[in-house]
Short mmCIF file of C-alpha atoms in Angstrom, two decimals:
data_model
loop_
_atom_site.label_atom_id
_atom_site.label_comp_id
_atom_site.label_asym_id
_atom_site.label_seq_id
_atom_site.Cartn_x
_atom_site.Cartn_y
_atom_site.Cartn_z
CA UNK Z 1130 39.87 -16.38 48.30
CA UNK Z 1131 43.52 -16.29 47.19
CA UNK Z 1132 45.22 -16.14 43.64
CA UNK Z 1133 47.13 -19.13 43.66
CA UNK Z 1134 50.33 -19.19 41.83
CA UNK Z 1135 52.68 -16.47 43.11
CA UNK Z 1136 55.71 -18.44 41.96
CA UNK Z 1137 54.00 -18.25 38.22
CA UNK Z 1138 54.81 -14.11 38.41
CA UNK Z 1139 57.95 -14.77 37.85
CA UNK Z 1140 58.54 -17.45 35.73
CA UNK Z 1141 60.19 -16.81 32.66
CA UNK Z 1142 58.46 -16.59 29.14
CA UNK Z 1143 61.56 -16.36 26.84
CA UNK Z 1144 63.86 -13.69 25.53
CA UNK Z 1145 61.73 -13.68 22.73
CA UNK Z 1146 58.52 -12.51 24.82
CA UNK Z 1147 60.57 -9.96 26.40
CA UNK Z 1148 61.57 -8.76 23.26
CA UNK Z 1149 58.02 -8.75 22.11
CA UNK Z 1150 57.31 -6.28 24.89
CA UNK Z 1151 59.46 -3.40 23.81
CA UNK Z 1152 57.14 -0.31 24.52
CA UNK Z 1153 56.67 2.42 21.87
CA UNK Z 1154 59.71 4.10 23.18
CA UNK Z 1155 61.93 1.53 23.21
CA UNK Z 1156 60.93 0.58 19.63
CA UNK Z 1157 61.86 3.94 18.83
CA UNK Z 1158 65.60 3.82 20.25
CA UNK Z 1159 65.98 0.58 18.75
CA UNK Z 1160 65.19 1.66 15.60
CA UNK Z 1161 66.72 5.44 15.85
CA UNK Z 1162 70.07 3.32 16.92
CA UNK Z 1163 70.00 0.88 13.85
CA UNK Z 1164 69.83 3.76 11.55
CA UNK Z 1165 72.37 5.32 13.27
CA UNK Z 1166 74.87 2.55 12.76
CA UNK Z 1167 73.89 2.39 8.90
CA UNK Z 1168 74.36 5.97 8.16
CA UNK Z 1169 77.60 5.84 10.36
CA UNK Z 1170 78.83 3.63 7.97
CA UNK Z 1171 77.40 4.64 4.58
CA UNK Z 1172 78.74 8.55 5.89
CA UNK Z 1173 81.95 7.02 7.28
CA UNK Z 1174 81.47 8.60 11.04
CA UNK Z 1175 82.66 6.99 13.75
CA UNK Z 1176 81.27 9.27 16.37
CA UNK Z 1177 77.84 8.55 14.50
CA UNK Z 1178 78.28 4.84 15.17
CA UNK Z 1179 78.89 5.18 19.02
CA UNK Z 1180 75.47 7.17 19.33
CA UNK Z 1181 73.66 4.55 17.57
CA UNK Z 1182 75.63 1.50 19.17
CA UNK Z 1183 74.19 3.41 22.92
CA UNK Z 1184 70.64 4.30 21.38
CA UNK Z 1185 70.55 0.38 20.47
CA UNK Z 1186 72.44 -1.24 23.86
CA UNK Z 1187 69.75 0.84 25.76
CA UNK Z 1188 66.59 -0.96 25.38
CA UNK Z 1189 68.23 -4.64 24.49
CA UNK Z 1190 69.74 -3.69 28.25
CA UNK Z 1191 66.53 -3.16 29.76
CA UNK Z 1192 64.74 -6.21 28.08
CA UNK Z 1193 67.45 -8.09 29.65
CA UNK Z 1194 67.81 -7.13 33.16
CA UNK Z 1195 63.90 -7.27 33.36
CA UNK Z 1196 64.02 -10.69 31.58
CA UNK Z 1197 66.49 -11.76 34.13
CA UNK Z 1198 64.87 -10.01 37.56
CA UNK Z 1199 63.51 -12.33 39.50
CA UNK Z 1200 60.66 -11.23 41.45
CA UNK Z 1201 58.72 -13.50 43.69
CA UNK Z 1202 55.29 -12.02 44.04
CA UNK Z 1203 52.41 -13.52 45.61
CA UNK Z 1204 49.07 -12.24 44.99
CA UNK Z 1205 45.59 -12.55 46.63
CA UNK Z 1206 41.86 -10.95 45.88
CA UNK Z 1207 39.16 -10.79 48.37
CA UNK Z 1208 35.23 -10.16 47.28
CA UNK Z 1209 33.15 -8.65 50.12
CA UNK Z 1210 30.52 -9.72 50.38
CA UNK Z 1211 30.30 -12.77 47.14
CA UNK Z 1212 27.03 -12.47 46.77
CA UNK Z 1213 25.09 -9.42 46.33
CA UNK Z 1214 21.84 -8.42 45.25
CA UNK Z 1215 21.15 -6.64 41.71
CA UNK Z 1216 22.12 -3.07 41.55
CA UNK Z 1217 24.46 -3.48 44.95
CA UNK Z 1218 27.95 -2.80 44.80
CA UNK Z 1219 30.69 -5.11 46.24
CA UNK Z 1220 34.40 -4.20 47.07
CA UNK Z 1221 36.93 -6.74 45.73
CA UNK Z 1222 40.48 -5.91 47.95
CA UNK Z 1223 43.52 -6.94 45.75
CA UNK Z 1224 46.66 -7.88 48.29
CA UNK Z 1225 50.53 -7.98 46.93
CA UNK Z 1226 53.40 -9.19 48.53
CA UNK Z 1227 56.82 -9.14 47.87
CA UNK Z 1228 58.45 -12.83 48.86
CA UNK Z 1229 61.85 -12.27 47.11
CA UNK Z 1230 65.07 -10.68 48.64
CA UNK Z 1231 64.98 -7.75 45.93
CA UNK Z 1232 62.94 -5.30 46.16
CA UNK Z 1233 60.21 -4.55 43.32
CA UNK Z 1234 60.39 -1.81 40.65
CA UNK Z 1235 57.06 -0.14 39.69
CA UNK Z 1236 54.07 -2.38 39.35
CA UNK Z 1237 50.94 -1.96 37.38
CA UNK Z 1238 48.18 -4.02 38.44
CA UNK Z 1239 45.21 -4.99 36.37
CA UNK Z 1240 42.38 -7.07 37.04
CA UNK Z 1241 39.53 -8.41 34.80
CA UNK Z 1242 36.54 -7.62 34.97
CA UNK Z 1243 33.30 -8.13 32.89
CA UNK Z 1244 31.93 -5.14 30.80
CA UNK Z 1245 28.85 -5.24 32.43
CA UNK Z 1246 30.70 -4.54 35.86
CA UNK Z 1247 32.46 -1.18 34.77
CA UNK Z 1248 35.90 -0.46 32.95
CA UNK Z 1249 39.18 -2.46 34.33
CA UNK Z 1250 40.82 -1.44 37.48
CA UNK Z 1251 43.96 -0.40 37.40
CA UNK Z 1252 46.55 0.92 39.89
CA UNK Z 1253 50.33 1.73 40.14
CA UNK Z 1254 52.52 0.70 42.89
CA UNK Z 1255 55.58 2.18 43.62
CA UNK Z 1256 58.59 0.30 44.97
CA UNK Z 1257 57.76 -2.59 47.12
CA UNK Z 1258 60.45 -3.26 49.89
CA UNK Z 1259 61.54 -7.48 50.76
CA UNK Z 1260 58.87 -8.78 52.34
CA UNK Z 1261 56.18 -6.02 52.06
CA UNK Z 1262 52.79 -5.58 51.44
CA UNK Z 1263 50.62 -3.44 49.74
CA UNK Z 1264 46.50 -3.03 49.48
CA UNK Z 1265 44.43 -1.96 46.91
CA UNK Z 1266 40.29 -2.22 46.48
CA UNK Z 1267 37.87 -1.43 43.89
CA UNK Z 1268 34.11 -1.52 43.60
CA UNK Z 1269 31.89 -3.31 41.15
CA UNK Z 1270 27.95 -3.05 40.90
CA UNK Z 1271 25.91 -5.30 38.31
CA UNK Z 1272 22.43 -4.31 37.45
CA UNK Z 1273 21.85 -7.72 36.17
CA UNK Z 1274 21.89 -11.09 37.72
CA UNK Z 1275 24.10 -13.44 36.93
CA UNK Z 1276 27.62 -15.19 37.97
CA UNK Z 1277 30.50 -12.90 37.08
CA UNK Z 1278 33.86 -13.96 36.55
CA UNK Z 1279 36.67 -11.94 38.22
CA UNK Z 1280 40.37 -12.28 36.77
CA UNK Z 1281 42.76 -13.53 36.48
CA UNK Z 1282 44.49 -10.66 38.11
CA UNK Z 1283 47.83 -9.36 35.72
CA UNK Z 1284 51.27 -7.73 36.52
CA UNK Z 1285 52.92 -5.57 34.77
CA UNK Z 1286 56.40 -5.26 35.28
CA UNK Z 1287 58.60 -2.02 33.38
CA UNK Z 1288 62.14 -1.08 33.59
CA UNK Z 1289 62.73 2.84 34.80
CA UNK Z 1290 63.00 4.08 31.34
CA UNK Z 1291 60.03 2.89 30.25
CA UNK Z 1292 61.30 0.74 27.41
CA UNK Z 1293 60.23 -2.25 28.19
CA UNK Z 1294 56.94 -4.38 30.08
CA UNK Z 1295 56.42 -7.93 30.62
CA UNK Z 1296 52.66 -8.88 31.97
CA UNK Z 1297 52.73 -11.77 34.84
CA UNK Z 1298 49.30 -13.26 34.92
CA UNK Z 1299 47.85 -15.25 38.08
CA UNK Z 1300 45.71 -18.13 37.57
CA UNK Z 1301 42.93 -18.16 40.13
CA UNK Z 1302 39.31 -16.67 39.09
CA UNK Z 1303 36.95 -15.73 41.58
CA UNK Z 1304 33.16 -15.45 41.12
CA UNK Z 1305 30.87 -12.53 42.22
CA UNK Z 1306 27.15 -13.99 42.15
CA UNK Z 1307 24.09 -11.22 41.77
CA UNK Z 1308 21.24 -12.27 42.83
CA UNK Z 1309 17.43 -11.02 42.53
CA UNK Z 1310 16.63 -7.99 44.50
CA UNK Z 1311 14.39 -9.86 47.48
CA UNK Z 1312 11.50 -7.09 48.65
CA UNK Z 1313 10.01 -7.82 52.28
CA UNK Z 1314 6.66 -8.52 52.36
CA UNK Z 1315 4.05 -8.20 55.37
CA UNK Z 1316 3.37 -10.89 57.53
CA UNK Z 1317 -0.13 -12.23 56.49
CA UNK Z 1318 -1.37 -15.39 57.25
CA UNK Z 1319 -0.94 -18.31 53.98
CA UNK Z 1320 -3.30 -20.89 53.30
CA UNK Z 1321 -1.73 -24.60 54.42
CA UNK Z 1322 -0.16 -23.04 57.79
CA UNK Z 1323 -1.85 -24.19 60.74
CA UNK Z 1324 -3.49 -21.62 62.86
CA UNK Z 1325 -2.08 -20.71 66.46
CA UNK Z 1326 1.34 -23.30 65.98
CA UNK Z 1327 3.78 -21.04 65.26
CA UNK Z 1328 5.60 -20.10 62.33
CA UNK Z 1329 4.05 -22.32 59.50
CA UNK Z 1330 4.74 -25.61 61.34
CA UNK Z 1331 2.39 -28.40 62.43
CA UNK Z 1332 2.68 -31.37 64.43
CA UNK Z 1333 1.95 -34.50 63.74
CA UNK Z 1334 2.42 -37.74 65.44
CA UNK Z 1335 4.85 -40.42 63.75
CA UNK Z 1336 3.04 -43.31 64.56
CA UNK Z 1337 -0.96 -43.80 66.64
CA UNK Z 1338 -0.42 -44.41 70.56
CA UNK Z 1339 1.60 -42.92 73.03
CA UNK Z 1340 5.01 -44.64 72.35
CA UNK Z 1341 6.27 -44.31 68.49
CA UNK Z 1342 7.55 -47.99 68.02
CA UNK Z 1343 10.06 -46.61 65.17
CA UNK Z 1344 13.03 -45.30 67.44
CA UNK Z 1345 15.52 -43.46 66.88
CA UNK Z 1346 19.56 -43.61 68.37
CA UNK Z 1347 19.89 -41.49 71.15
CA UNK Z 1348 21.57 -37.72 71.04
CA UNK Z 1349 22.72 -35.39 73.49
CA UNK Z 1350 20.64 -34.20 75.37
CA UNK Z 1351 17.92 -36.49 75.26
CA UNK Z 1352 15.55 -37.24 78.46
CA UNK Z 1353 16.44 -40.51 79.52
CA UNK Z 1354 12.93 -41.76 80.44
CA UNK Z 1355 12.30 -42.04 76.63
CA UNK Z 1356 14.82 -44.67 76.21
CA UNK Z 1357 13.36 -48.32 74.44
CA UNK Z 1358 15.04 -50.63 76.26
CA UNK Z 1359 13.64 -53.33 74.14
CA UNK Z 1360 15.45 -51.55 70.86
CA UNK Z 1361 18.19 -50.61 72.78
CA UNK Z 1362 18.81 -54.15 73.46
CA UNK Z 1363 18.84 -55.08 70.02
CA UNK Z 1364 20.67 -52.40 68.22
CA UNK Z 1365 23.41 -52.61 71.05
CA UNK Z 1366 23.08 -48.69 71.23
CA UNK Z 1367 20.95 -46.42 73.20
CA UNK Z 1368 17.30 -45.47 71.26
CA UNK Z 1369 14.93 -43.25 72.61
CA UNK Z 1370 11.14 -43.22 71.78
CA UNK Z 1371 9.93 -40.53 69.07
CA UNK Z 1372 7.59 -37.89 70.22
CA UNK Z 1373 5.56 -35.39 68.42
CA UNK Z 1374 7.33 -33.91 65.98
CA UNK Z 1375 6.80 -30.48 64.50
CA UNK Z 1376 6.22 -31.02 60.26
CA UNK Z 1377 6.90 -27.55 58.29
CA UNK Z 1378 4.29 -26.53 56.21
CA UNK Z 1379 5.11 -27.05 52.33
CA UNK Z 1380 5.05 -24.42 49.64
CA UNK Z 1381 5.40 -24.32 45.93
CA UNK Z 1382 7.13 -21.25 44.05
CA UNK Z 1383 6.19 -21.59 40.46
CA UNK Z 1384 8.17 -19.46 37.71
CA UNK Z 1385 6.93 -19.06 34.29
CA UNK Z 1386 10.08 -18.49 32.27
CA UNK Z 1387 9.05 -18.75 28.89
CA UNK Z 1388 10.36 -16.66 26.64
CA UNK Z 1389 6.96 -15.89 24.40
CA UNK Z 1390 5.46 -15.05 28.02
CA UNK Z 1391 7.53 -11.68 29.10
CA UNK Z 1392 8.55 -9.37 26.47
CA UNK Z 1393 11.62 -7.69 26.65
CA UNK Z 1394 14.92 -7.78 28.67
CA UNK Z 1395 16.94 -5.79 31.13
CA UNK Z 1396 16.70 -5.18 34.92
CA UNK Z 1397 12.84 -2.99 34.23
CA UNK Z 1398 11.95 -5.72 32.38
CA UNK Z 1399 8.27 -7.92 33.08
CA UNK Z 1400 10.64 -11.42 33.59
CA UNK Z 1401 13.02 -9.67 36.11
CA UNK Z 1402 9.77 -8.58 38.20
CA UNK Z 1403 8.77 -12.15 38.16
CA UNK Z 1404 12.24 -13.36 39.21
CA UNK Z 1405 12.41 -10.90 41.82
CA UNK Z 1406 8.88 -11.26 42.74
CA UNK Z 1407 9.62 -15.29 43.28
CA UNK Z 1408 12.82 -14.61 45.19
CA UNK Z 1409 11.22 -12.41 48.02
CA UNK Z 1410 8.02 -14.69 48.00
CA UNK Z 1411 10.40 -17.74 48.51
CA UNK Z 1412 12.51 -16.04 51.02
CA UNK Z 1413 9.09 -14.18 52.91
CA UNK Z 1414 8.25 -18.18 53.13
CA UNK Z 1415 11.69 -19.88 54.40
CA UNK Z 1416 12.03 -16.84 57.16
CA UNK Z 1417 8.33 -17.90 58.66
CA UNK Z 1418 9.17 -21.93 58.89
CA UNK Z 1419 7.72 -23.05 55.41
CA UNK Z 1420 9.49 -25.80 53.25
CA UNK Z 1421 9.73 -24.25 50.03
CA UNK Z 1422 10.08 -25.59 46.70
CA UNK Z 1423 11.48 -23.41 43.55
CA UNK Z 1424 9.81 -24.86 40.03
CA UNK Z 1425 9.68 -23.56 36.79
CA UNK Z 1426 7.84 -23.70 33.48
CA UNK Z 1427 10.14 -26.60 32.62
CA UNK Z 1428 9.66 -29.07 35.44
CA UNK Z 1429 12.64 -28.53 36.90
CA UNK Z 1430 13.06 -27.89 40.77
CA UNK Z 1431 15.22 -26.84 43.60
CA UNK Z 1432 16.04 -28.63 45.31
CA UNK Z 1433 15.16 -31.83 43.47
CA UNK Z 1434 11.63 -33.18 42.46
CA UNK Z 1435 11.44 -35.18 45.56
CA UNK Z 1436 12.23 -32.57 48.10
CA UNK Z 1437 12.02 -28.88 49.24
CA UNK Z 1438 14.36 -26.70 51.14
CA UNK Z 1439 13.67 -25.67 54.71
CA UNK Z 1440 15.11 -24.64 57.79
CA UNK Z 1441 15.02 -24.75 61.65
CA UNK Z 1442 17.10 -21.76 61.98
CA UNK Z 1443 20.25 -19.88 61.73
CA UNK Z 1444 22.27 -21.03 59.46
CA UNK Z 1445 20.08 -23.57 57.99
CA UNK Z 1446 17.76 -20.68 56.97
CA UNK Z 1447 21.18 -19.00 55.22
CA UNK Z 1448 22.04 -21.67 53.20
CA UNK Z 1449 18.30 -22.66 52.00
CA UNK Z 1450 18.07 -18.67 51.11
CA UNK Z 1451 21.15 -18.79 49.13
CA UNK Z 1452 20.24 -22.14 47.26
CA UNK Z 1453 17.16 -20.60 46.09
CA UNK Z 1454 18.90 -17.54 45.06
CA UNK Z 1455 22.00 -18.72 43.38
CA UNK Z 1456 19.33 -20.81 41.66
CA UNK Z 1457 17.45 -17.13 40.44
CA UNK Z 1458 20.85 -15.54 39.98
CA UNK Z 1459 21.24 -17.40 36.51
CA UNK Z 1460 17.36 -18.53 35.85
CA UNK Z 1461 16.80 -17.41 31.77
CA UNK Z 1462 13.81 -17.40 29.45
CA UNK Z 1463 13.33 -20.96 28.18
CA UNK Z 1464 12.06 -22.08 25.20
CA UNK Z 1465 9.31 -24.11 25.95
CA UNK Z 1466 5.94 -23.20 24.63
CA UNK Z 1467 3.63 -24.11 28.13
CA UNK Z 1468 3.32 -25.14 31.53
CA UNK Z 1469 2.53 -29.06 30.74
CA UNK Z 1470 6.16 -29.56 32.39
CA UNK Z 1471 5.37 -27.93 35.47
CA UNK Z 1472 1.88 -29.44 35.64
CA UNK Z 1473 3.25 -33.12 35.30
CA UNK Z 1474 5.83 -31.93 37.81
CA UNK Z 1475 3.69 -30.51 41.13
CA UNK Z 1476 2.51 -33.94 42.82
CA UNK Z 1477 -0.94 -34.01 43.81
CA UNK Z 1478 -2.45 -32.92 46.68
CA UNK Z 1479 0.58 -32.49 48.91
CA UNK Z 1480 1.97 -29.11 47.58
CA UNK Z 1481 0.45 -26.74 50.44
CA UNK Z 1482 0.33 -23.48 49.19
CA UNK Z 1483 1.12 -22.66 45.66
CA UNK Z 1484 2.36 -18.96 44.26
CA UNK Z 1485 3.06 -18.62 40.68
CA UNK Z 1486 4.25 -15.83 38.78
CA UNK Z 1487 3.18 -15.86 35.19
CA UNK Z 1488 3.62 -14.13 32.13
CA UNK Z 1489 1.49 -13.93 28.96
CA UNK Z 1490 -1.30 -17.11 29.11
CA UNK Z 1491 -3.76 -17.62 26.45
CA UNK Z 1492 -6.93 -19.68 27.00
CA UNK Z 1493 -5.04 -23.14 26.19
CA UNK Z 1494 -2.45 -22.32 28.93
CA UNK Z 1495 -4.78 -20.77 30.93
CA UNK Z 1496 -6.85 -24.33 31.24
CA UNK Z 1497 -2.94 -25.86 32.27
CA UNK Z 1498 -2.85 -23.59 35.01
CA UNK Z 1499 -6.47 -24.75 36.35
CA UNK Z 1500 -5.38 -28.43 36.30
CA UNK Z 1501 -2.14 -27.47 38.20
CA UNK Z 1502 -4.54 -25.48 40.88
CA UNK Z 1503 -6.33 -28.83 41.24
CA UNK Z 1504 -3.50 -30.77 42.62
CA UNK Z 1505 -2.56 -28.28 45.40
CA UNK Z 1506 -4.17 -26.95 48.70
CA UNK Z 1507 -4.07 -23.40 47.44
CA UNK Z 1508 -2.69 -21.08 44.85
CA UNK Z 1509 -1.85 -17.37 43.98
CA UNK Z 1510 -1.05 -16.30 40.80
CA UNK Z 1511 0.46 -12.94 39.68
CA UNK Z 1512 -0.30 -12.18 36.11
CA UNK Z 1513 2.16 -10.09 34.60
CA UNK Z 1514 0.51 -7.51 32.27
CA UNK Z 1515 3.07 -7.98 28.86
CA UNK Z 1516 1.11 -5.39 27.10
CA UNK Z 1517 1.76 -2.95 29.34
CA UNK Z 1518 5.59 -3.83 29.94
CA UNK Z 1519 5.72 -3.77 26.10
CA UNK Z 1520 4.52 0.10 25.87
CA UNK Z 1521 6.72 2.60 24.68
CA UNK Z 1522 6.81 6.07 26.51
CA UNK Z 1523 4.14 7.61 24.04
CA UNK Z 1524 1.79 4.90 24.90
CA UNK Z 1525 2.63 2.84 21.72
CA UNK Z 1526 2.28 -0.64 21.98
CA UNK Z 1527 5.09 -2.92 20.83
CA UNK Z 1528 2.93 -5.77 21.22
CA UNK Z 1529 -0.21 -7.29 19.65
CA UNK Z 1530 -2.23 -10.61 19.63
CA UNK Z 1531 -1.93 -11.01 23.66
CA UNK Z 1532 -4.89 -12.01 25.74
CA UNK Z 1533 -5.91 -9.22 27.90
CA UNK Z 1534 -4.39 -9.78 30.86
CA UNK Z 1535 -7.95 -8.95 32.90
CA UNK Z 1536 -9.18 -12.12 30.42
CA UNK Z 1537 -6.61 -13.96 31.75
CA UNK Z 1538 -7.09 -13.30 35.48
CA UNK Z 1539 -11.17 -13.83 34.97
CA UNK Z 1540 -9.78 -17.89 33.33
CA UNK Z 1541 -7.47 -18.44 36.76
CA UNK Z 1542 -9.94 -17.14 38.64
CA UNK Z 1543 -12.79 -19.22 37.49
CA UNK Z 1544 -9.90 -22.40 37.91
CA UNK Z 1545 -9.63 -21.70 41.66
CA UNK Z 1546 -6.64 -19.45 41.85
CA UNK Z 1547 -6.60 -16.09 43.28
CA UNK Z 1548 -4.87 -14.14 40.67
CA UNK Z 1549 -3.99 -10.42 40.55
CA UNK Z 1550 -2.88 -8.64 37.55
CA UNK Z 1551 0.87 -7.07 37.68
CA UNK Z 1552 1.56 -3.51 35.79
CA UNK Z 1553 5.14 -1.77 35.61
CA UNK Z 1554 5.40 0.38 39.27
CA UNK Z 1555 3.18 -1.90 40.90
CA UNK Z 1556 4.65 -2.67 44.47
CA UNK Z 1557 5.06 -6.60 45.39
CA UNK Z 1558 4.87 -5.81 49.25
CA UNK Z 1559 0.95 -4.51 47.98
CA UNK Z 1560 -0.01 -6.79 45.38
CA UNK Z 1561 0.90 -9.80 48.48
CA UNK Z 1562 -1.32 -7.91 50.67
CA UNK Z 1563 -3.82 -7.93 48.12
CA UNK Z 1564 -3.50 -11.45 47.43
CA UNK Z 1565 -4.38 -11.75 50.73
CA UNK Z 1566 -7.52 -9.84 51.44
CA UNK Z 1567 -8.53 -11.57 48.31
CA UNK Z 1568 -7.87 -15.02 49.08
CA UNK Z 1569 -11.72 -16.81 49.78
CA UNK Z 1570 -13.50 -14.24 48.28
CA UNK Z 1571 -15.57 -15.54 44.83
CA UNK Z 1572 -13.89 -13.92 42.07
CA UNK Z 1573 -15.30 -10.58 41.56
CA UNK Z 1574 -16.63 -10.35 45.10
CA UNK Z 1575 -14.14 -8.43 47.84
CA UNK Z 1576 -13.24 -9.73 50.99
CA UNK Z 1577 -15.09 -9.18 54.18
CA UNK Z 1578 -12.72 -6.69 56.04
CA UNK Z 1579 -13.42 -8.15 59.04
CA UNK Z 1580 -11.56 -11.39 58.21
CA UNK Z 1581 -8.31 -12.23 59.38
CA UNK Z 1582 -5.55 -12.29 56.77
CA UNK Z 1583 -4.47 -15.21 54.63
CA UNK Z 1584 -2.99 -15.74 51.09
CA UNK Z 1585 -4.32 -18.69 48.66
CA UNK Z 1586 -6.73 -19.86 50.88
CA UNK Z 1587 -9.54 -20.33 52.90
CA UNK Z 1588 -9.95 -17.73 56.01
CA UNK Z 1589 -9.15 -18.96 59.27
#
């Protein structure tokens, strides 16, 4: 990414700017030089008036010669990597080139930065030759997700005595994305994946009987004994017959984002475990062949309400991860007041597997939640425990008038879901193994050992 606009550091602003950037110093010999010249003449000495006549000249000179150098200066910036989880640092490489014939008197560069990201970075360049280069890089780290802006990036131009600076700035801004921190998660077996096929994907046939009579046009590679003549004909192109086809298994990621559900805020608080919790769920579930949909409390969904993200590898898989996480990156509480949205929003029946991360639910949202478990295949829930996010170090509780959050996992239970309860320190990678030895059991009962793996549904 470059900073456009090199010819913009050195356009000129007007005498009068330059004049407005007289440093401290070269206020001072202005104004030591003016009172010079009047006490020359109110004292009638001429050799008084020459020293204030030189104090003056000296920093009007300077103002000039800097208002009139023309440097040519082209400047870039370069974030590595863009995107980066919470907490992660990233270096951003600031590039400056001289284009002009005259070589460069000292430079200050500054760049801007968000508070959040640390203090401004700023560096001093000595003289830069016709045509040369020089490299600078900083680091920035965000504990918080979001989409930081970065610039624009300013020059500071100053004569050798100090008595004057003029600030260039460029105009380009680049972004630096922080995403959710994704945890990995073991490799158990999810309700809605066929058995024995691979990574999450089943097959299905397009149409009954050996030929599918839907072609489609041919494509590289393509065995020519599955041409249909008989469509080729008619199209005037080559189509080949449709064979079984492998269909990804689909897979809901449901966000509670409500703001009366998760107390607090900040990067230990009960929300940002959810969001995290729903990035490395989503991502666990792109990496093993599932078509994953993000939806929150609010009905809205990524990628649309008619679709979900998937991938067939490489860097399909890339760009579905970073939809769903540039998605996360700015996800905020929302003001609705329950999961009706999200209920009207999951379509029946077809949804696969379900996991939802939810915050505080009393018994009227609790019953929401059942009804959306009715219209999918299978469902997890993690219940945040609030109360216990909401504690203070003594053991004080902030918080009062919340459901117990074992209440609330006995109501999703008794809807269908397998729900486990979520405390502060509890490990994701372990609650999703949970979820799966759980998953078939009656609520109350544990799993039978002996049974293979799977999460939200029945054993295989």
């Amino acid at each position: 990414m470059s900073e456009g606009g090199g010819e913009g550091a050195a356009e000129h602003r007007g005498l009068r700017a330059a004049l407005e950037g007289l440093t401290t110093r070269g206020r001072s010999f202005l104004a030591a030089g003016l009172a010079a010249v009047a006490c020359s003449y109110l004292l009638g000495q001429p050799d008084l008036l020459r020293v204030g006549l030189l104090l003056a000249a000296l920093p009007l000179v300077c103002v000039l010669v800097l208002h009139r150098t023309r440097y040519r200066v082209a400047g870039s910036r370069t974030l590595s990597p863009a995107r980066v989880p919470a907490a992660a640092e990233s270096r951003v490489r600031l590039r400056m080139e001289n284009v002009s014939r005259l070589p460069t008197g000292v430079l200050m560069l500054q760049d801007r930065v968000p508070y959040v990201l640390g203090p401004r970075p700023r560096f001093v360049l000595d003289r830069v030759e016709p045509g040369g280069r020089r490299e600078v890089s900083y680091r920035v780290r965000a504990d918080l997700r979001g989409r930081y802006p970065l610039g624009p990036l300013q020059l500071r131009l100053s004569d050798p005595f100090g008595m004057c600076e003029l600030t260039r700035s460029f105009s380009t801004v680049d972004t630096l994305t922080v995403v959710p921190r994704v945890e990995p998660l073991p490799p158990v077996r999810l309700g809605g994946e066929a058995a024995g096929y691979g990574d999450g994907r089943r097959r299905s046939l397009a149409l009954a009987g050996e030929d599918d009579l839907i072609p489609r046009g041919y494509r590289h590679g393509d065995d020519l004994r599955r041409v249909h003549w008989r469509s080729t004909a008619r199209h005037g192109e080559l189509m080949v017959r449709r064979e079984e086809q492998p269909q990804k298994a689909r897979c809901t990621v449901l966000l509670d984002t409500r703001a009366v559900a998760h107390p607090g805020a900040g990067p230990d608080s009960a929300f940002e475990w959810a969001v995290t919790g729903a990035a490395s769920a989503a991502v666990h579930l792109l990496e093993r062949g599932f078509s994953v949909r993000l939806l929150t409390d609010t009905g809205t969904s990524v990628p649309g309400p008619d679709g979900a993200v998937g991938f067939a590898g490489g860097a399909e898989c890339a760009d579905a991860v970073g939809l769903l996480l540039d998605t996360l990156a700015v996800v905020d509480h929302s003001e609705a007041e329950g999961l009706s949205a999200a209920y009207d929003a999951v379509r029946g029946g077809d949804e696969g597997v379900l996991i939802a991360f939810f915050g505080d639910l009393d018994e009227e949202q609790a019953a929401v939640a059942g009804r959306i478990r009715q219209r999918c295949g299978a469902a997890v829930a993690f219940v945040v425990d609030g109360d216990a996010w909401a504690r203070g170090p003594g053991g004080i509780r902030f918080s009062a008038g919340q459901v117990p959050v074992a209440e609330r996992v006995q109501l999703l239970r008794r809807a269908g879901w397998t729900a486990l309860p979520v405390t502060p320190g509890d490990a994701l990678a372990d609650l999703w193994r949970a979820a799966a030895d759980g998953a078939g059991a009656e609520p109350g009962r544990p799993a039978d050992a002996s049974a293979p793996e799977t999460v939200g549904g029945g054993r295989s």
